[in-house]
Every structure is written in C-alpha cells, then in structure tokens.
C-alpha cells in the first residue's frame, strides 16, 4: 500500500502509515477493530474520512477480507464508522466521531503517576532520537522539515487556509516531530517514538485549544529543529526536557479541571 499523504501538509504521515501496517499472524477482527478505533479516537483518522476499500485494507493489514468486514461491523456497532453502498460509497469515519471527547475521558481516568510515567517514557525515547538526529541528520533534511512546519503555519496565519482545529494541528505537529526523530536513523527508536507519540498526542491536543496554545507548541518544535540543525545533541535534550516539564504541569492542571466538573 503506498504511503498516505497528510491532507494538511501534503507529506507522508508516519502515524497514518502505522495504522495500516500489517498485523501479520494476529489478524483477528478484534485486533483490526482496535487499531482502527484507536486511530479514529486519537484523530489520526479524521471525521468524514473515507477508509481504504476492504480489499486494500485486507492486503495492507495482512488479514482476509472476511476479517476486515467483521472489524467494520464492530466499528459500525460502536458508531465510529458508517458504510455507504453504491457509486461513491465505502466506509467512512463517522462525522460525529469526537477525538477531543475521547481524549478528555482518557486524561480524566489516568492516574497522576501513570501520566508522569507516560511523559517520562516520551522524553526518554524522543530525547534519544533527537540526540542521534543531531549527530546524523543532513542539513538539507532538517531544513525540509522546518519548511513544512513553516509553510503550514504561514498558510493559516495569512488566511490562505482555515485555522486548524486542535486535531488537525496535532496531526501536523506529530508528523513533524516523528520525521525529525527519524533523522536519527534508528529504526527501533523511530518505531517506538511513533508509538509513544500517538499515545501522548490526544492529550496534547487538549492543550492546543486556541491560537496562543498552538503557537507555543509550534515554538517548542522549532526549538528542537534549531538544536538538531546546529548538531547540538545536549541542547536538543535540554529543550525537550523543558518542554515535557511544561507538558506535565499543564496536563495535570487540565486533569484536575476535568475531575472537578
């Protein structure tokens, strides 16, 4: 299956590609349903988006078409997918799918210790990737990533495109961070970073509620890009340390506000 393209930035999305990676011998309907439902609830697959045809899904996930159909039945029962017949039909993410609501429930239910552990894991893996990237990345590769982020941000600011929703912004921001980490040229670390990025992303989306919040996240990512571009591995780790420290405080505050409702 060819790489999917990020509809916001026009570049391949590693998070999206991970959704459709083969599930190999574990290809049961429940596993396929779980992978797709997590992607929908975390905003990787967006409301109204058309899923690949059943035959294509079966091939990319490494399962039978029957298994895919069973998984889609489960998704329809949960109200996450609707299926239209006839010309122009197919399976679509339900328009009412609300990643923000799911993320809020997830944050409210997670313990303070588990939240801090998640962010610590994110720091350890992402920091390792960025240190390698600072040593191994070619300047042209770093600048291409900077250009994608800048182009997307400038288009929104200038009004050439609508202001992104929190989910749209996180989709672009996540992909930029994953691409930056991939410059470390470690397949194992990049795979794990992609996984933990997708786990933390919905919670970060709860913080990106207005332009000021999104600009803060954008500035933090640009700081990481600057450090990698300079080959400053220690600087990249310290920039990330400051960022995750801020993330922990803000997520804990958001969690308290959700619990007080």
PDB file of C-alpha atoms in Angstrom:
ATOM      1  CA  UNK A   1       0.000   0.000   0.000  1.00  0.00           C
ATOM      2  CA  UNK A   2       1.546   3.388  -0.976  1.00  0.00           C
ATOM      3  CA  UNK A   3       2.226   5.900   1.804  1.00  0.00           C
ATOM      4  CA  UNK A   4      -0.761   8.017   2.762  1.00  0.00           C
ATOM      5  CA  UNK A   5      -0.451  11.762   2.381  1.00  0.00           C
ATOM      6  CA  UNK A   6      -1.116  14.193   5.203  1.00  0.00           C
ATOM      7  CA  UNK A   7      -4.075  16.269   3.935  1.00  0.00           C
ATOM      8  CA  UNK A   8      -2.860  19.317   5.884  1.00  0.00           C
ATOM      9  CA  UNK A   9       0.826  19.358   4.992  1.00  0.00           C
ATOM     10  CA  UNK A  10       0.949  17.304   1.801  1.00  0.00           C
ATOM     11  CA  UNK A  11       3.612  14.896   3.109  1.00  0.00           C
ATOM     12  CA  UNK A  12       3.607  11.206   4.053  1.00  0.00           C
ATOM     13  CA  UNK A  13       2.423  10.672   7.623  1.00  0.00           C
ATOM     14  CA  UNK A  14       4.242   8.011   9.649  1.00  0.00           C
ATOM     15  CA  UNK A  15       1.406   7.930  12.168  1.00  0.00           C
ATOM     16  CA  UNK A  16      -1.113   7.257   9.412  1.00  0.00           C
ATOM     17  CA  UNK A  17       1.130   4.640   7.793  1.00  0.00           C
ATOM     18  CA  UNK A  18       1.411   2.841  11.139  1.00  0.00           C
ATOM     19  CA  UNK A  19      -2.386   2.489  11.222  1.00  0.00           C
ATOM     20  CA  UNK A  20      -2.339   0.362   8.058  1.00  0.00           C
ATOM     21  CA  UNK A  21       0.829  -1.645   8.778  1.00  0.00           C
ATOM     22  CA  UNK A  22       0.366  -5.427   8.624  1.00  0.00           C
ATOM     23  CA  UNK A  23      -0.938  -7.106  11.759  1.00  0.00           C
ATOM     24  CA  UNK A  24       0.570 -10.393  10.474  1.00  0.00           C
ATOM     25  CA  UNK A  25      -0.492 -13.542  12.316  1.00  0.00           C
ATOM     26  CA  UNK A  26      -2.517 -11.638  14.885  1.00  0.00           C
ATOM     27  CA  UNK A  27      -5.032 -10.629  12.213  1.00  0.00           C
ATOM     28  CA  UNK A  28      -8.250 -11.146  14.081  1.00  0.00           C
ATOM     29  CA  UNK A  29     -11.256  -8.864  13.651  1.00  0.00           C
ATOM     30  CA  UNK A  30     -10.961  -7.567  17.227  1.00  0.00           C
ATOM     31  CA  UNK A  31      -7.351  -6.508  16.686  1.00  0.00           C
ATOM     32  CA  UNK A  32      -8.152  -4.750  13.422  1.00  0.00           C
ATOM     33  CA  UNK A  33     -11.143  -3.073  15.057  1.00  0.00           C
ATOM     34  CA  UNK A  34      -8.994  -1.936  17.985  1.00  0.00           C
ATOM     35  CA  UNK A  35      -6.272  -0.481  15.767  1.00  0.00           C
ATOM     36  CA  UNK A  36      -8.747   1.483  13.670  1.00  0.00           C
ATOM     37  CA  UNK A  37     -10.827   2.640  16.641  1.00  0.00           C
ATOM     38  CA  UNK A  38      -7.723   3.951  18.435  1.00  0.00           C
ATOM     39  CA  UNK A  39      -6.705   5.810  15.264  1.00  0.00           C
ATOM     40  CA  UNK A  40     -10.180   7.362  14.991  1.00  0.00           C
ATOM     41  CA  UNK A  41     -10.408   8.324  18.653  1.00  0.00           C
ATOM     42  CA  UNK A  42      -6.930   9.848  18.558  1.00  0.00           C
ATOM     43  CA  UNK A  43      -7.645  11.865  15.415  1.00  0.00           C
ATOM     44  CA  UNK A  44      -5.177  10.065  13.138  1.00  0.00           C
ATOM     45  CA  UNK A  45      -8.182   9.092  11.019  1.00  0.00           C
ATOM     46  CA  UNK A  46     -10.466  12.111  10.952  1.00  0.00           C
ATOM     47  CA  UNK A  47     -14.235  12.542  10.948  1.00  0.00           C
ATOM     48  CA  UNK A  48     -15.696  12.110   7.460  1.00  0.00           C
ATOM     49  CA  UNK A  49     -12.552  10.468   6.107  1.00  0.00           C
ATOM     50  CA  UNK A  50     -13.005   7.558   3.734  1.00  0.00           C
ATOM     51  CA  UNK A  51     -11.212   4.339   4.674  1.00  0.00           C
ATOM     52  CA  UNK A  52      -9.384   2.322   2.012  1.00  0.00           C
ATOM     53  CA  UNK A  53     -11.504  -0.320   0.234  1.00  0.00           C
ATOM     54  CA  UNK A  54     -11.937  -3.610   2.082  1.00  0.00           C
ATOM     55  CA  UNK A  55      -9.627  -5.476  -0.310  1.00  0.00           C
ATOM     56  CA  UNK A  56      -6.912  -2.852   0.135  1.00  0.00           C
ATOM     57  CA  UNK A  57      -7.302  -2.851   3.909  1.00  0.00           C
ATOM     58  CA  UNK A  58      -7.073  -6.638   3.967  1.00  0.00           C
ATOM     59  CA  UNK A  59      -3.888  -6.634   1.901  1.00  0.00           C
ATOM     60  CA  UNK A  60      -2.134  -3.881   3.892  1.00  0.00           C
ATOM     61  CA  UNK A  61      -3.130  -5.328   7.280  1.00  0.00           C
ATOM     62  CA  UNK A  62      -2.243  -8.885   6.258  1.00  0.00           C
ATOM     63  CA  UNK A  63      -5.672 -10.340   7.007  1.00  0.00           C
ATOM     64  CA  UNK A  64      -8.521 -11.794   5.000  1.00  0.00           C
ATOM     65  CA  UNK A  65     -11.338  -9.646   3.548  1.00  0.00           C
ATOM     66  CA  UNK A  66     -13.737 -11.510   5.835  1.00  0.00           C
ATOM     67  CA  UNK A  67     -11.759 -10.350   8.878  1.00  0.00           C
ATOM     68  CA  UNK A  68     -11.895  -6.747   7.639  1.00  0.00           C
ATOM     69  CA  UNK A  69     -15.643  -6.974   7.134  1.00  0.00           C
ATOM     70  CA  UNK A  70     -16.080  -8.340  10.658  1.00  0.00           C
ATOM     71  CA  UNK A  71     -13.977  -5.493  12.052  1.00  0.00           C
ATOM     72  CA  UNK A  72     -16.048  -2.916  10.165  1.00  0.00           C
ATOM     73  CA  UNK A  73     -19.222  -4.421  11.617  1.00  0.00           C
ATOM     74  CA  UNK A  74     -17.786  -3.896  15.102  1.00  0.00           C
ATOM     75  CA  UNK A  75     -16.833  -0.312  14.257  1.00  0.00           C
ATOM     76  CA  UNK A  76     -20.327   0.404  12.909  1.00  0.00           C
ATOM     77  CA  UNK A  77     -21.859  -1.008  16.084  1.00  0.00           C
ATOM     78  CA  UNK A  78     -19.748   1.451  18.096  1.00  0.00           C
ATOM     79  CA  UNK A  79     -20.848   4.328  15.877  1.00  0.00           C
ATOM     80  CA  UNK A  80     -17.312   5.057  14.671  1.00  0.00           C
ATOM     81  CA  UNK A  81     -17.805   4.077  11.029  1.00  0.00           C
ATOM     82  CA  UNK A  82     -20.665   4.318   8.559  1.00  0.00           C
ATOM     83  CA  UNK A  83     -20.854   2.387   5.292  1.00  0.00           C
ATOM     84  CA  UNK A  84     -22.483   3.676   2.121  1.00  0.00           C
ATOM     85  CA  UNK A  85     -23.380   1.449  -0.788  1.00  0.00           C
ATOM     86  CA  UNK A  86     -23.294   2.178  -4.490  1.00  0.00           C
ATOM     87  CA  UNK A  87     -21.264   4.628  -6.511  1.00  0.00           C
ATOM     88  CA  UNK A  88     -19.127   6.845  -4.312  1.00  0.00           C
ATOM     89  CA  UNK A  89     -19.765   4.522  -1.409  1.00  0.00           C
ATOM     90  CA  UNK A  90     -17.415   2.891   1.036  1.00  0.00           C
ATOM     91  CA  UNK A  91     -16.693   3.034   4.739  1.00  0.00           C
ATOM     92  CA  UNK A  92     -16.250   6.466   6.323  1.00  0.00           C
ATOM     93  CA  UNK A  93     -15.246   7.698   9.763  1.00  0.00           C
ATOM     94  CA  UNK A  94     -18.489   8.897  11.347  1.00  0.00           C
ATOM     95  CA  UNK A  95     -18.875  12.661  11.142  1.00  0.00           C
ATOM     96  CA  UNK A  96     -19.754  12.774  14.818  1.00  0.00           C
ATOM     97  CA  UNK A  97     -16.576  10.996  15.936  1.00  0.00           C
ATOM     98  CA  UNK A  98     -15.107  13.254  18.620  1.00  0.00           C
ATOM     99  CA  UNK A  99     -11.410  12.652  19.403  1.00  0.00           C
ATOM    100  CA  UNK A 100     -11.383  15.516  21.915  1.00  0.00           C
ATOM    101  CA  UNK A 101     -14.128  13.927  23.997  1.00  0.00           C
ATOM    102  CA  UNK A 102     -12.320  10.599  23.992  1.00  0.00           C
ATOM    103  CA  UNK A 103      -9.042  12.294  24.953  1.00  0.00           C
ATOM    104  CA  UNK A 104     -10.719  14.162  27.809  1.00  0.00           C
ATOM    105  CA  UNK A 105     -12.145  10.910  29.158  1.00  0.00           C
ATOM    106  CA  UNK A 106      -8.723   9.293  28.849  1.00  0.00           C
ATOM    107  CA  UNK A 107      -6.993  12.123  30.718  1.00  0.00           C
ATOM    108  CA  UNK A 108      -9.602  12.153  33.470  1.00  0.00           C
ATOM    109  CA  UNK A 109      -9.241   8.410  34.004  1.00  0.00           C
ATOM    110  CA  UNK A 110      -5.443   8.210  34.020  1.00  0.00           C
ATOM    111  CA  UNK A 111      -3.680   8.415  37.370  1.00  0.00           C
ATOM    112  CA  UNK A 112      -1.153  11.142  38.136  1.00  0.00           C
ATOM    113  CA  UNK A 113       1.578   8.502  38.371  1.00  0.00           C
ATOM    114  CA  UNK A 114       0.627   6.916  35.046  1.00  0.00           C
ATOM    115  CA  UNK A 115       0.537  10.331  33.366  1.00  0.00           C
ATOM    116  CA  UNK A 116       4.017  11.201  34.610  1.00  0.00           C
ATOM    117  CA  UNK A 117       5.265   7.774  33.535  1.00  0.00           C
ATOM    118  CA  UNK A 118       3.876   8.282  30.028  1.00  0.00           C
ATOM    119  CA  UNK A 119       5.604  11.649  29.679  1.00  0.00           C
ATOM    120  CA  UNK A 120       8.853  10.232  31.114  1.00  0.00           C
ATOM    121  CA  UNK A 121       8.737   7.457  28.518  1.00  0.00           C
ATOM    122  CA  UNK A 122       8.112  10.036  25.803  1.00  0.00           C
ATOM    123  CA  UNK A 123      11.106  12.066  26.982  1.00  0.00           C
ATOM    124  CA  UNK A 124      13.443   9.072  27.123  1.00  0.00           C
ATOM    125  CA  UNK A 125      12.591   7.789  23.642  1.00  0.00           C
ATOM    126  CA  UNK A 126      12.227  11.133  21.880  1.00  0.00           C
ATOM    127  CA  UNK A 127      15.352  12.503  23.539  1.00  0.00           C
ATOM    128  CA  UNK A 128      17.369   9.534  22.312  1.00  0.00           C
ATOM    129  CA  UNK A 129      16.083  10.016  18.771  1.00  0.00           C
ATOM    130  CA  UNK A 130      16.875  13.729  18.773  1.00  0.00           C
ATOM    131  CA  UNK A 131      20.397  13.189  20.068  1.00  0.00           C
ATOM    132  CA  UNK A 132      21.070  10.787  17.203  1.00  0.00           C
ATOM    133  CA  UNK A 133      19.447  13.168  14.733  1.00  0.00           C
ATOM    134  CA  UNK A 134      21.718  15.993  15.885  1.00  0.00           C
ATOM    135  CA  UNK A 135      24.721  13.813  15.037  1.00  0.00           C
ATOM    136  CA  UNK A 136      23.457  12.156  11.868  1.00  0.00           C
ATOM    137  CA  UNK A 137      20.978  14.417  10.074  1.00  0.00           C
ATOM    138  CA  UNK A 138      21.967  16.199   6.888  1.00  0.00           C
ATOM    139  CA  UNK A 139      21.284  19.968   6.985  1.00  0.00           C
ATOM    140  CA  UNK A 140      19.033  19.729   3.925  1.00  0.00           C
ATOM    141  CA  UNK A 141      16.856  17.119   5.664  1.00  0.00           C
ATOM    142  CA  UNK A 142      16.395  19.308   8.735  1.00  0.00           C
ATOM    143  CA  UNK A 143      15.578  22.362   6.655  1.00  0.00           C
ATOM    144  CA  UNK A 144      12.985  20.409   4.653  1.00  0.00           C
ATOM    145  CA  UNK A 145      11.197  19.582   7.915  1.00  0.00           C
ATOM    146  CA  UNK A 146      11.410  23.207   9.067  1.00  0.00           C
ATOM    147  CA  UNK A 147       9.961  24.344   5.734  1.00  0.00           C
ATOM    148  CA  UNK A 148       6.959  22.014   6.080  1.00  0.00           C
ATOM    149  CA  UNK A 149       6.122  23.360   9.519  1.00  0.00           C
ATOM    150  CA  UNK A 150       6.678  26.979   8.491  1.00  0.00           C
ATOM    151  CA  UNK A 151       4.635  26.643   5.304  1.00  0.00           C
ATOM    152  CA  UNK A 152       1.703  25.125   7.167  1.00  0.00           C
ATOM    153  CA  UNK A 153       1.820  27.773   9.911  1.00  0.00           C
ATOM    154  CA  UNK A 154       2.212  30.685   7.494  1.00  0.00           C
ATOM    155  CA  UNK A 155      -0.721  29.493   5.390  1.00  0.00           C
ATOM    156  CA  UNK A 156      -3.001  29.512   8.438  1.00  0.00           C
ATOM    157  CA  UNK A 157      -1.761  32.886   9.679  1.00  0.00           C
ATOM    158  CA  UNK A 158      -2.149  34.533   6.268  1.00  0.00           C
ATOM    159  CA  UNK A 159      -5.644  33.135   5.797  1.00  0.00           C
ATOM    160  CA  UNK A 160      -4.732  31.027   2.756  1.00  0.00           C
ATOM    161  CA  UNK A 161      -6.261  28.132   4.667  1.00  0.00           C
ATOM    162  CA  UNK A 162      -8.682  27.909   7.561  1.00  0.00           C
ATOM    163  CA  UNK A 163      -7.307  27.943  11.079  1.00  0.00           C
ATOM    164  CA  UNK A 164      -6.593  24.318  12.024  1.00  0.00           C
ATOM    165  CA  UNK A 165      -8.648  22.538  14.626  1.00  0.00           C
ATOM    166  CA  UNK A 166      -6.716  21.137  17.606  1.00  0.00           C
ATOM    167  CA  UNK A 167      -6.849  17.677  15.998  1.00  0.00           C
ATOM    168  CA  UNK A 168      -5.594  18.981  12.651  1.00  0.00           C
ATOM    169  CA  UNK A 169      -2.775  20.892  14.302  1.00  0.00           C
ATOM    170  CA  UNK A 170      -1.701  17.882  16.366  1.00  0.00           C
ATOM    171  CA  UNK A 171      -1.766  15.706  13.246  1.00  0.00           C
ATOM    172  CA  UNK A 172       0.725  18.017  11.540  1.00  0.00           C
ATOM    173  CA  UNK A 173       2.815  18.635  14.677  1.00  0.00           C
ATOM    174  CA  UNK A 174       3.063  14.911  15.416  1.00  0.00           C
ATOM    175  CA  UNK A 175       4.245  14.119  11.930  1.00  0.00           C
ATOM    176  CA  UNK A 176       6.884  16.868  12.082  1.00  0.00           C
ATOM    177  CA  UNK A 177       8.262  15.510  15.373  1.00  0.00           C
ATOM    178  CA  UNK A 178       8.273  11.918  14.094  1.00  0.00           C
ATOM    179  CA  UNK A 179      10.044  12.975  10.888  1.00  0.00           C
ATOM    180  CA  UNK A 180      12.634  14.894  12.923  1.00  0.00           C
ATOM    181  CA  UNK A 181      13.218  11.879  15.147  1.00  0.00           C
ATOM    182  CA  UNK A 182      13.524   9.622  12.097  1.00  0.00           C
ATOM    183  CA  UNK A 183      16.616  11.602  11.086  1.00  0.00           C
ATOM    184  CA  UNK A 184      18.381   9.750  13.900  1.00  0.00           C
ATOM    185  CA  UNK A 185      18.384   6.757  11.515  1.00  0.00           C
ATOM    186  CA  UNK A 186      17.432   4.220  14.191  1.00  0.00           C
ATOM    187  CA  UNK A 187      14.590   2.005  13.016  1.00  0.00           C
ATOM    188  CA  UNK A 188      13.923   0.638  16.504  1.00  0.00           C
ATOM    189  CA  UNK A 189      13.858   4.011  18.231  1.00  0.00           C
ATOM    190  CA  UNK A 190      11.787   5.634  15.487  1.00  0.00           C
ATOM    191  CA  UNK A 191       9.214   2.844  15.664  1.00  0.00           C
ATOM    192  CA  UNK A 192       8.895   3.248  19.437  1.00  0.00           C
ATOM    193  CA  UNK A 193       8.826   7.039  19.172  1.00  0.00           C
ATOM    194  CA  UNK A 194       5.970   6.827  16.673  1.00  0.00           C
ATOM    195  CA  UNK A 195       4.044   4.620  19.079  1.00  0.00           C
ATOM    196  CA  UNK A 196       4.501   6.839  22.142  1.00  0.00           C
ATOM    197  CA  UNK A 197       3.860   9.991  20.067  1.00  0.00           C
ATOM    198  CA  UNK A 198       0.472   8.586  19.043  1.00  0.00           C
ATOM    199  CA  UNK A 199      -0.279   7.748  22.681  1.00  0.00           C
ATOM    200  CA  UNK A 200       0.530  11.222  24.005  1.00  0.00           C
ATOM    201  CA  UNK A 201      -0.824  13.203  21.050  1.00  0.00           C
ATOM    202  CA  UNK A 202      -4.542  13.211  22.004  1.00  0.00           C
ATOM    203  CA  UNK A 203      -3.670  14.642  25.411  1.00  0.00           C
ATOM    204  CA  UNK A 204      -1.522  17.341  23.803  1.00  0.00           C
ATOM    205  CA  UNK A 205      -4.498  18.145  21.586  1.00  0.00           C
ATOM    206  CA  UNK A 206      -6.490  19.064  24.697  1.00  0.00           C
ATOM    207  CA  UNK A 207      -3.937  21.801  25.369  1.00  0.00           C
ATOM    208  CA  UNK A 208      -3.999  23.199  21.818  1.00  0.00           C
ATOM    209  CA  UNK A 209      -7.359  24.905  22.263  1.00  0.00           C
ATOM    210  CA  UNK A 210      -6.538  28.319  20.800  1.00  0.00           C
ATOM    211  CA  UNK A 211      -4.017  30.147  18.617  1.00  0.00           C
ATOM    212  CA  UNK A 212      -1.772  31.058  21.556  1.00  0.00           C
ATOM    213  CA  UNK A 213      -1.528  27.443  22.693  1.00  0.00           C
ATOM    214  CA  UNK A 214      -0.768  26.204  19.190  1.00  0.00           C
ATOM    215  CA  UNK A 215       1.867  28.899  18.727  1.00  0.00           C
ATOM    216  CA  UNK A 216       3.500  27.779  21.971  1.00  0.00           C
ATOM    217  CA  UNK A 217       3.675  24.185  20.733  1.00  0.00           C
ATOM    218  CA  UNK A 218       4.959  25.379  17.348  1.00  0.00           C
ATOM    219  CA  UNK A 219       7.735  27.380  19.026  1.00  0.00           C
ATOM    220  CA  UNK A 220       8.755  24.357  21.089  1.00  0.00           C
ATOM    221  CA  UNK A 221       9.029  22.215  17.949  1.00  0.00           C
ATOM    222  CA  UNK A 222      11.022  24.921  16.152  1.00  0.00           C
ATOM    223  CA  UNK A 223      13.401  24.996  19.116  1.00  0.00           C
ATOM    224  CA  UNK A 224      14.039  21.266  18.673  1.00  0.00           C
ATOM    225  CA  UNK A 225      14.568  21.752  14.932  1.00  0.00           C
ATOM    226  CA  UNK A 226      17.100  24.525  15.661  1.00  0.00           C
ATOM    227  CA  UNK A 227      19.049  22.307  18.062  1.00  0.00           C
ATOM    228  CA  UNK A 228      19.195  19.421  15.592  1.00  0.00           C
ATOM    229  CA  UNK A 229      20.197  21.777  12.787  1.00  0.00           C
ATOM    230  CA  UNK A 230      23.144  23.012  14.890  1.00  0.00           C
ATOM    231  CA  UNK A 231      24.142  19.464  15.736  1.00  0.00           C
ATOM    232  CA  UNK A 232      23.583  20.287  19.408  1.00  0.00           C
ATOM    233  CA  UNK A 233      22.574  16.953  20.925  1.00  0.00           C
ATOM    234  CA  UNK A 234      22.768  18.207  24.524  1.00  0.00           C
ATOM    235  CA  UNK A 235      20.755  21.294  23.600  1.00  0.00           C
ATOM    236  CA  UNK A 236      18.044  19.190  21.961  1.00  0.00           C
ATOM    237  CA  UNK A 237      17.711  17.078  25.110  1.00  0.00           C
ATOM    238  CA  UNK A 238      17.503  20.154  27.339  1.00  0.00           C
ATOM    239  CA  UNK A 239      14.952  21.841  25.075  1.00  0.00           C
ATOM    240  CA  UNK A 240      12.882  18.669  25.174  1.00  0.00           C
ATOM    241  CA  UNK A 241      13.293  18.429  28.962  1.00  0.00           C
ATOM    242  CA  UNK A 242      11.871  21.928  29.407  1.00  0.00           C
ATOM    243  CA  UNK A 243       9.033  21.112  27.022  1.00  0.00           C
ATOM    244  CA  UNK A 244       7.962  17.894  28.759  1.00  0.00           C
ATOM    245  CA  UNK A 245       8.201  19.558  32.174  1.00  0.00           C
ATOM    246  CA  UNK A 246       5.741  22.171  30.941  1.00  0.00           C
ATOM    247  CA  UNK A 247       3.555  19.445  29.410  1.00  0.00           C
ATOM    248  CA  UNK A 248       3.312  17.575  32.722  1.00  0.00           C
ATOM    249  CA  UNK A 249       2.250  20.682  34.637  1.00  0.00           C
ATOM    250  CA  UNK A 250      -0.356  21.699  32.077  1.00  0.00           C
ATOM    251  CA  UNK A 251      -1.795  18.211  31.669  1.00  0.00           C
ATOM    252  CA  UNK A 252      -2.070  17.788  35.434  1.00  0.00           C
ATOM    253  CA  UNK A 253      -3.885  21.121  35.643  1.00  0.00           C
ATOM    254  CA  UNK A 254      -6.202  20.057  32.809  1.00  0.00           C
ATOM    255  CA  UNK A 255      -6.823  16.726  34.524  1.00  0.00           C
ATOM    256  CA  UNK A 256      -7.801  18.480  37.776  1.00  0.00           C
ATOM    257  CA  UNK A 257     -10.224  20.732  35.936  1.00  0.00           C
ATOM    258  CA  UNK A 258     -11.857  17.712  34.251  1.00  0.00           C
ATOM    259  CA  UNK A 259     -12.246  15.921  37.585  1.00  0.00           C
ATOM    260  CA  UNK A 260     -13.811  18.999  39.190  1.00  0.00           C
ATOM    261  CA  UNK A 261     -16.639  19.159  36.678  1.00  0.00           C
TER     262      UNK A 261
END
